PDB file of C-alpha atoms in Angstrom:
ATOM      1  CA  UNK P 760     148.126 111.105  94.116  1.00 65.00           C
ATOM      2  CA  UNK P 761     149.935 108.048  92.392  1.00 75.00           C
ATOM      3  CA  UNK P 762     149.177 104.737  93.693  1.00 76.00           C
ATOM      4  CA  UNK P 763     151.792 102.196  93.919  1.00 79.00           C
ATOM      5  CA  UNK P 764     149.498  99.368  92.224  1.00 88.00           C
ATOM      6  CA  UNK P 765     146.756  99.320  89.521  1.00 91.00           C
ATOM      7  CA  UNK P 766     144.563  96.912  91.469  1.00 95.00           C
ATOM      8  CA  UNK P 767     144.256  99.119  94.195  1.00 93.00           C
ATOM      9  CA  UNK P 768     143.718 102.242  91.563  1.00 93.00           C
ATOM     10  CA  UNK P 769     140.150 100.251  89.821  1.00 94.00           C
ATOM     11  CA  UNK P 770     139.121  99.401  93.701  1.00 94.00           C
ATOM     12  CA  UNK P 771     139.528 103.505  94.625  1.00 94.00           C
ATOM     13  CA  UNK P 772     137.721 104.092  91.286  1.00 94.00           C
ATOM     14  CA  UNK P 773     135.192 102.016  92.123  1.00 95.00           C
ATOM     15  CA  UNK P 774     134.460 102.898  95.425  1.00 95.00           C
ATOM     16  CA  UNK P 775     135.009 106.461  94.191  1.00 95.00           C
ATOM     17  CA  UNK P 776     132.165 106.288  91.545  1.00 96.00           C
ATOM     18  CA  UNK P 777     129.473 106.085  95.228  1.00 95.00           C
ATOM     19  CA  UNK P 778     127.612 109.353  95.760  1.00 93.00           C
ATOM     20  CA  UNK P 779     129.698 111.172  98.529  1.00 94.00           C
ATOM     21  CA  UNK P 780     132.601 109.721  98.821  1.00 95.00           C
ATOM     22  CA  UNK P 781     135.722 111.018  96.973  1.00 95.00           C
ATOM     23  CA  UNK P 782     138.354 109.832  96.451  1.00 93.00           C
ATOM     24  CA  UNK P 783     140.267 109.900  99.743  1.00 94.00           C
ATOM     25  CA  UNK P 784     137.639 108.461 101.534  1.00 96.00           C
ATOM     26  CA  UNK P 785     137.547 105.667  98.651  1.00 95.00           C
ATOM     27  CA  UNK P 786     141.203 105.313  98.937  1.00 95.00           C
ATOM     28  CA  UNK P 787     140.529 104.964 103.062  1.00 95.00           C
ATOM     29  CA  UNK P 788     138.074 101.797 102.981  1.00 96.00           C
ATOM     30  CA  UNK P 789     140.126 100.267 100.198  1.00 95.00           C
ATOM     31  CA  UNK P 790     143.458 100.145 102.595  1.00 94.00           C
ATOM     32  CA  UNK P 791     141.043  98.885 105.069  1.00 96.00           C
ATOM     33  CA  UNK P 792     139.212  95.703 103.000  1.00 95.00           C
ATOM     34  CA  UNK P 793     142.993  95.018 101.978  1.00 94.00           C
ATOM     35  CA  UNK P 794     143.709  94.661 106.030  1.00 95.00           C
ATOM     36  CA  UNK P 795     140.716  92.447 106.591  1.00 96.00           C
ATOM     37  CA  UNK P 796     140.750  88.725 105.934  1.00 96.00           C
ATOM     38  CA  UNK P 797     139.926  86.687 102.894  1.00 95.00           C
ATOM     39  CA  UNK P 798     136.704  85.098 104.136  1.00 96.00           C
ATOM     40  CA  UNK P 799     135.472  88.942 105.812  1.00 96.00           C
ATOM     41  CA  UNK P 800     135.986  90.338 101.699  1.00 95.00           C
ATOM     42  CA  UNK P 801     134.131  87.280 100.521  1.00 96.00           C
ATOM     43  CA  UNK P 802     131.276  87.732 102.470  1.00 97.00           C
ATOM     44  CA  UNK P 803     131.268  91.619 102.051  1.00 94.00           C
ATOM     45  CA  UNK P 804     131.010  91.267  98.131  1.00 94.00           C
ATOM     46  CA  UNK P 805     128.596  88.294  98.252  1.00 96.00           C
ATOM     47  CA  UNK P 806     126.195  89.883 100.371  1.00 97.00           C
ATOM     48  CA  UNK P 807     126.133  92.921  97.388  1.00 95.00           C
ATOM     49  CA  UNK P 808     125.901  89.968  94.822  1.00 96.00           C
ATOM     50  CA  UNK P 809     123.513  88.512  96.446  1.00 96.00           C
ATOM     51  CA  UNK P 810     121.519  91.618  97.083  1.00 96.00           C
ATOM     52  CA  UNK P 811     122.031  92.674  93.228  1.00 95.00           C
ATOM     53  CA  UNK P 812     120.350  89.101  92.501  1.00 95.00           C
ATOM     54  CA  UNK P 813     117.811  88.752  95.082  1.00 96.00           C
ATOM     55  CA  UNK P 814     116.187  92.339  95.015  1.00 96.00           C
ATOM     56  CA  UNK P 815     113.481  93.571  92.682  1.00 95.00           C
ATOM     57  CA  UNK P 816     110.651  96.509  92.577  1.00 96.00           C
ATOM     58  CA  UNK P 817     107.587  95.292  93.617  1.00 97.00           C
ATOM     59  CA  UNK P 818     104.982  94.559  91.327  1.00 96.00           C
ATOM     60  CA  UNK P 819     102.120  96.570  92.973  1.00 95.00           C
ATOM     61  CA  UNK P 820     104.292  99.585  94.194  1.00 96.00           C
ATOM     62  CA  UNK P 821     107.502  99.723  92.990  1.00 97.00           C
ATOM     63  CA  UNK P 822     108.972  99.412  96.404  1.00 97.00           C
ATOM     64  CA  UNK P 823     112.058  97.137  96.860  1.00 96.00           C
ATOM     65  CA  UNK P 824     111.809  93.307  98.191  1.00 96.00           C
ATOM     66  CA  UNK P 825     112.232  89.935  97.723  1.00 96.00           C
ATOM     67  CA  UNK P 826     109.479  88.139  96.699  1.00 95.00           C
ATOM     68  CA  UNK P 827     106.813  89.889  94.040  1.00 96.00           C
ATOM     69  CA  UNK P 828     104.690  91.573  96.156  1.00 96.00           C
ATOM     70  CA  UNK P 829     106.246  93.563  99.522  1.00 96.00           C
ATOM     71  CA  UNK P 830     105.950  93.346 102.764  1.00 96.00           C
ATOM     72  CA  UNK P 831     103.371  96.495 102.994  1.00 97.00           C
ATOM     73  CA  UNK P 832     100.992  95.621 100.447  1.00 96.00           C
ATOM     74  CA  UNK P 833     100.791  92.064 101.580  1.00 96.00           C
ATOM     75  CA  UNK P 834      99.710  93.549 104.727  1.00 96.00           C
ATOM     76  CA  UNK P 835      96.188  93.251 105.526  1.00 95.00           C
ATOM     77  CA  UNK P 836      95.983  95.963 108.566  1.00 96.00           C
ATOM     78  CA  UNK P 837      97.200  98.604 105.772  1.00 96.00           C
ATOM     79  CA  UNK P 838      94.422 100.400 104.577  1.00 94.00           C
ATOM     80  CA  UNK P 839      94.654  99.986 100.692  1.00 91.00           C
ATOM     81  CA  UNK P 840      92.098 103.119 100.223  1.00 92.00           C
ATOM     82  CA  UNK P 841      95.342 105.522 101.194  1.00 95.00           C
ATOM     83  CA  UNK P 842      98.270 105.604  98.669  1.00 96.00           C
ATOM     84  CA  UNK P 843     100.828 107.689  98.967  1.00 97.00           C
ATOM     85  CA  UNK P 844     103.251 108.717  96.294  1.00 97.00           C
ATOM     86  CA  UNK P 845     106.600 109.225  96.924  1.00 97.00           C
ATOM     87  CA  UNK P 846     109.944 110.286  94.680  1.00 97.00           C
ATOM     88  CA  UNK P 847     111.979 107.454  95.975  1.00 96.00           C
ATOM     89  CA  UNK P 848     112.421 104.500  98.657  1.00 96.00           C
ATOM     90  CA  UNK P 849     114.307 106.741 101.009  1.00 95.00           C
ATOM     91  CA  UNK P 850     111.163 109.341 101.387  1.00 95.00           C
ATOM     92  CA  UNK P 851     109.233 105.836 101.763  1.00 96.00           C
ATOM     93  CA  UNK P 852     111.587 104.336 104.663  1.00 95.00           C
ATOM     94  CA  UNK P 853     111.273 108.233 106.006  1.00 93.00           C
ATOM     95  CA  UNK P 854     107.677 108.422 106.589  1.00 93.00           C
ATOM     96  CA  UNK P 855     107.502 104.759 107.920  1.00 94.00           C
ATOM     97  CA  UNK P 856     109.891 105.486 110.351  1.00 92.00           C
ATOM     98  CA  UNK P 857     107.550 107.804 112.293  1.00 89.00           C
ATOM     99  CA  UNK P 858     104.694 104.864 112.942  1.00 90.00           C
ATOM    100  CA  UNK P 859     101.945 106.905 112.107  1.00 90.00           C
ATOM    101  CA  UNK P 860     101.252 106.106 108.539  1.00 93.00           C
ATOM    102  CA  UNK P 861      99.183 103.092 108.105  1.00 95.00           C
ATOM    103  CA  UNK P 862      98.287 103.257 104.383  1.00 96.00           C
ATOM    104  CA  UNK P 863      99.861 101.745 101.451  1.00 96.00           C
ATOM    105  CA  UNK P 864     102.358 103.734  99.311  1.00 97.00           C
ATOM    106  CA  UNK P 865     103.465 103.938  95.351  1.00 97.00           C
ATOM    107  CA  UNK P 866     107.181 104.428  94.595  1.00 98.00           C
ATOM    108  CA  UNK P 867     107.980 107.165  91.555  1.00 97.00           C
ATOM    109  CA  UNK P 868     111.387 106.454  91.875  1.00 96.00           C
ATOM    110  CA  UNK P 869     111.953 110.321  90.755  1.00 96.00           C
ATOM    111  CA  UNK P 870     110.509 113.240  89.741  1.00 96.00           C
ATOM    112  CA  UNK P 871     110.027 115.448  86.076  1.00 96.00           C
ATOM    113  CA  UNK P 872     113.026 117.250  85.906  1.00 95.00           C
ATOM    114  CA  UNK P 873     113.587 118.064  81.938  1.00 93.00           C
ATOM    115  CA  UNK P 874     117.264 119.900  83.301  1.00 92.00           C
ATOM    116  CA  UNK P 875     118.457 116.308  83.779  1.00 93.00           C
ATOM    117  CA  UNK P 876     116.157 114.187  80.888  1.00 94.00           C
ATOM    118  CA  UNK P 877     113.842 112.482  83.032  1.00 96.00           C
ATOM    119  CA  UNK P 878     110.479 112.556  81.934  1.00 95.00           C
ATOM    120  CA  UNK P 879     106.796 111.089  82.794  1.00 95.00           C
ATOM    121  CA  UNK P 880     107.612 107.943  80.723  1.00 95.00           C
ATOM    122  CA  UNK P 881     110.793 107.951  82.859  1.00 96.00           C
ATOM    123  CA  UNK P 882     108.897 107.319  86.520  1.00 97.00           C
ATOM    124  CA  UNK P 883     106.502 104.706  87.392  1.00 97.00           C
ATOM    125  CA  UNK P 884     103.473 107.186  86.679  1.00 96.00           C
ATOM    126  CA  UNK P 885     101.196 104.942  84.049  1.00 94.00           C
ATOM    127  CA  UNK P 886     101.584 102.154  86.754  1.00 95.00           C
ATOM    128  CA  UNK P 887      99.876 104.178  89.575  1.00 95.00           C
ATOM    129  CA  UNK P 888      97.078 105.177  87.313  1.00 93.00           C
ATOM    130  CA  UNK P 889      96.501 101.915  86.077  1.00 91.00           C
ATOM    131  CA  UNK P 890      96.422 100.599  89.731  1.00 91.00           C
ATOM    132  CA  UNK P 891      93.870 102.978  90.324  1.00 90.00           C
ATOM    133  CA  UNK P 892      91.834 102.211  87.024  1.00 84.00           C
ATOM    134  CA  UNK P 893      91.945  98.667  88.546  1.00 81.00           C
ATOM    135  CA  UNK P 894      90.366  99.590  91.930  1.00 72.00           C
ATOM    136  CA  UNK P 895      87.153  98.587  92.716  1.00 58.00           C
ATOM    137  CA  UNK P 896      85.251 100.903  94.445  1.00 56.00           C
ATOM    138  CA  UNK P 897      81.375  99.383  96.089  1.00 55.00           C
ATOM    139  CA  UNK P 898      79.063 101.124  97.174  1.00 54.00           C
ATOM    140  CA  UNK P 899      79.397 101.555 100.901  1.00 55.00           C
ATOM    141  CA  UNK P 900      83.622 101.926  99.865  1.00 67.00           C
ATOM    142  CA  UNK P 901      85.026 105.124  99.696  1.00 69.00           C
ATOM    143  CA  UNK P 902      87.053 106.432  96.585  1.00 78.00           C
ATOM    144  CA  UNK P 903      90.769 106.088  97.378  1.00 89.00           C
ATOM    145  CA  UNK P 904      92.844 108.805  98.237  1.00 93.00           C
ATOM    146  CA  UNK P 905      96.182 109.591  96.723  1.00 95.00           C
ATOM    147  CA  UNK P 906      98.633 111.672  98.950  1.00 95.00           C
ATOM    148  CA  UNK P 907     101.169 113.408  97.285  1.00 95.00           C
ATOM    149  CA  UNK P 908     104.214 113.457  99.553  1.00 94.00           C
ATOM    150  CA  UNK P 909     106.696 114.768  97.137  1.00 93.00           C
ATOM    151  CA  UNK P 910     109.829 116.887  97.243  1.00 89.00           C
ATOM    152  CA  UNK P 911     109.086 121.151  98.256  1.00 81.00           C
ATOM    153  CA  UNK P 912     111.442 121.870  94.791  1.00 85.00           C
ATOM    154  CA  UNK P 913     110.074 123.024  91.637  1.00 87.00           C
ATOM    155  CA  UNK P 914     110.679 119.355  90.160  1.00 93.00           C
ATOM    156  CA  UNK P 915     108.644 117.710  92.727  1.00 92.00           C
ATOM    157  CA  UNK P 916     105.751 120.870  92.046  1.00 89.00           C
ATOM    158  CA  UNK P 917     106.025 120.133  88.217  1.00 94.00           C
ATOM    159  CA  UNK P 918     105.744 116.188  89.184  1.00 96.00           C
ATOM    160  CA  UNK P 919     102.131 116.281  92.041  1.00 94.00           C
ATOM    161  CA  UNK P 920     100.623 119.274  89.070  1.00 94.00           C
ATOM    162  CA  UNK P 921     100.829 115.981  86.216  1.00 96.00           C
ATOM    163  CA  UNK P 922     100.145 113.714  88.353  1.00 95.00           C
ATOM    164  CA  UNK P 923      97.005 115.629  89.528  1.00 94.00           C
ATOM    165  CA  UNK P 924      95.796 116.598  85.865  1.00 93.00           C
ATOM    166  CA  UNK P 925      96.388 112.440  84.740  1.00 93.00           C
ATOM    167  CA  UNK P 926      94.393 111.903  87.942  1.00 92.00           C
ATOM    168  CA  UNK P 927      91.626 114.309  87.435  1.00 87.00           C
ATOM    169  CA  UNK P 928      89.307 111.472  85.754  1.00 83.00           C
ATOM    170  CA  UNK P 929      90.151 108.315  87.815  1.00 83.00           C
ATOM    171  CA  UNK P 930      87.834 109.431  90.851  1.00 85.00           C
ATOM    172  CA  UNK P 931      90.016 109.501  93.239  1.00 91.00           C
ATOM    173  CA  UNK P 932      90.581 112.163  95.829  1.00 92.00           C
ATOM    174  CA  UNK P 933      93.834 113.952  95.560  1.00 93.00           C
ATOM    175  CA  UNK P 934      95.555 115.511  98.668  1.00 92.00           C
ATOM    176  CA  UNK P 935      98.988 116.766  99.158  1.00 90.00           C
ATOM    177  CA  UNK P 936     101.034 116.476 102.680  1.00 85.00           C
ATOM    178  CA  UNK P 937     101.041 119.935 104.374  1.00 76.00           C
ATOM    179  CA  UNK P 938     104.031 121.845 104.126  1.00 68.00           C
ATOM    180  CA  UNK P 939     105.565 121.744 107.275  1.00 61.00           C
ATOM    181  CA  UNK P 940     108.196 120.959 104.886  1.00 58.00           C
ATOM    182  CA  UNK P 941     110.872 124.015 104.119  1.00 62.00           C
ATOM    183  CA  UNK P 942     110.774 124.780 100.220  1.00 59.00           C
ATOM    184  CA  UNK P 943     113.834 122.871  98.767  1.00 65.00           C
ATOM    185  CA  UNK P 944     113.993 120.103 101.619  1.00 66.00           C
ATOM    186  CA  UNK P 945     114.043 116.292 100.734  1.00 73.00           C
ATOM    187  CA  UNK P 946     111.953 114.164 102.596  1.00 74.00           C
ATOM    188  CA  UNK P 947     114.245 112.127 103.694  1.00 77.00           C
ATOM    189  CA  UNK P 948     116.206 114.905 105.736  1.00 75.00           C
ATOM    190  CA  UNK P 949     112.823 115.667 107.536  1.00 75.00           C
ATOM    191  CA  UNK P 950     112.456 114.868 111.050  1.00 72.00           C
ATOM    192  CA  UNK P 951     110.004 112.586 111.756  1.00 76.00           C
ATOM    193  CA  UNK P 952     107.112 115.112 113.895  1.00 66.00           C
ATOM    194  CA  UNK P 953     107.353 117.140 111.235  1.00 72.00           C
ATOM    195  CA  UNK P 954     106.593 114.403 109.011  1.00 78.00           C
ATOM    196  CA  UNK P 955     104.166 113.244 111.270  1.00 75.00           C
ATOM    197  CA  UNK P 956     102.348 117.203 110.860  1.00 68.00           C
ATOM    198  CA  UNK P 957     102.623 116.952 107.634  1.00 75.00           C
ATOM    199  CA  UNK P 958     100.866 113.908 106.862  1.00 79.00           C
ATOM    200  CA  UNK P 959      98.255 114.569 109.602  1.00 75.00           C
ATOM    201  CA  UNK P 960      97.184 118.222 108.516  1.00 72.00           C
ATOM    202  CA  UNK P 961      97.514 117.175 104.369  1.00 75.00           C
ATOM    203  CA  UNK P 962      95.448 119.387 102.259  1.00 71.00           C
ATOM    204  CA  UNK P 963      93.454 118.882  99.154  1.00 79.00           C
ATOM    205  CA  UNK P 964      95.483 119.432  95.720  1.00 75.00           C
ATOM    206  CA  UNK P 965      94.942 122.059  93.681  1.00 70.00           C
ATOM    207  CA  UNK P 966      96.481 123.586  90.753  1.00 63.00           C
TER     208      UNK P 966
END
């Protein structure tokens, strides 16, 4: 379809280039930010300016916030013993969303998937094993446990099986969430008792 102006063109492009929305839908919202006023288009951009600006990984688990540490592992009723790893924020905001998990997490943001070029050096793997190198475990502390509450797909298989064998020397016990989980299903389309199962009834890893 031809557009009757190039400005509004880019803006359909733009809004085009989002995951799921083509480029009728993009052409849709555009016609509707042109109907809205000047200051309701100012704020709409500046608050994705300002969230561009203002937003970073956190240093300790790669999850997203605004000052260097985040809100969970500043929290002092988490138990830092229980890290879970997860692909992305989304399968992080999914499991918190049920209430029931009380531990502290570690953000991949991914998984090994040589089809598309992403590799270990890729994900934020190093940084979890370092944080576990720097745990200190005393004597009446247990070892932390790492839950692996990754995607049922081959790529998140090939992911928990290298993170397990770059594990295997750090101490730590190594479970994996049970799979009440259908093969193939992302996290973040799970409903939350069945996360709730899952993370309840985890399992010890094995290869």
């Amino acid at each position: 379809m031809e557009l009757p102006s190039r400005l509004i063109e880019a803006a359909v492009d733009q809004m085009a280039s989002l995951p799921g929305v083509g480029r009728k839908t993009a052409l849709r919202l555009v016609l509707h930010l042109l109907n809205r006023s000047d200051e309701q288009v100012d704020a709409f951009s500046e608050s994705f300016q300002q969230m561009k600006q203002g937003i970073h990984a956190c240093k300790t688990c790669h999850n997203l916030t605004e000052t260097a540490v985040c809100s969970i592992c500043a929290d002092p009723a988490r138990n830092d013993r229980l890290i879970c790893v997860v692909e992305d924020i989304r399968d992080l905001l999914a499991l918190e969303s049920t209430g029931q998990y009380r531990g502290q997490y570690h953000v991949l943001g991914g998984v090994i998937s040589p089809m598309d070029g992403i590799g270990p050096n890729d994900l934020n793997i190093d940084a979890l094993v370092t944080r576990l190198e720097n745990e200190k475990t005393g004597d009446d502390e247990a070892a932390p446990e790492v839950i692996f509450a990754l995607p049922a797909t081959m790529e998140g298989e090939t992911t928990a099986f290298y993170l397990f064998r770059k594990l295997a020397n750090t101490g730590v016990e190594v479970t994996a969430i049970a799979r009440g989980l259908a093969v193939g299903e992302d996290l973040q389309h799970a409903d939350e008792a069945t996360l709730v199962q899952s993370l309840k009834q985890r399992l010890p890893y094995t290869s």
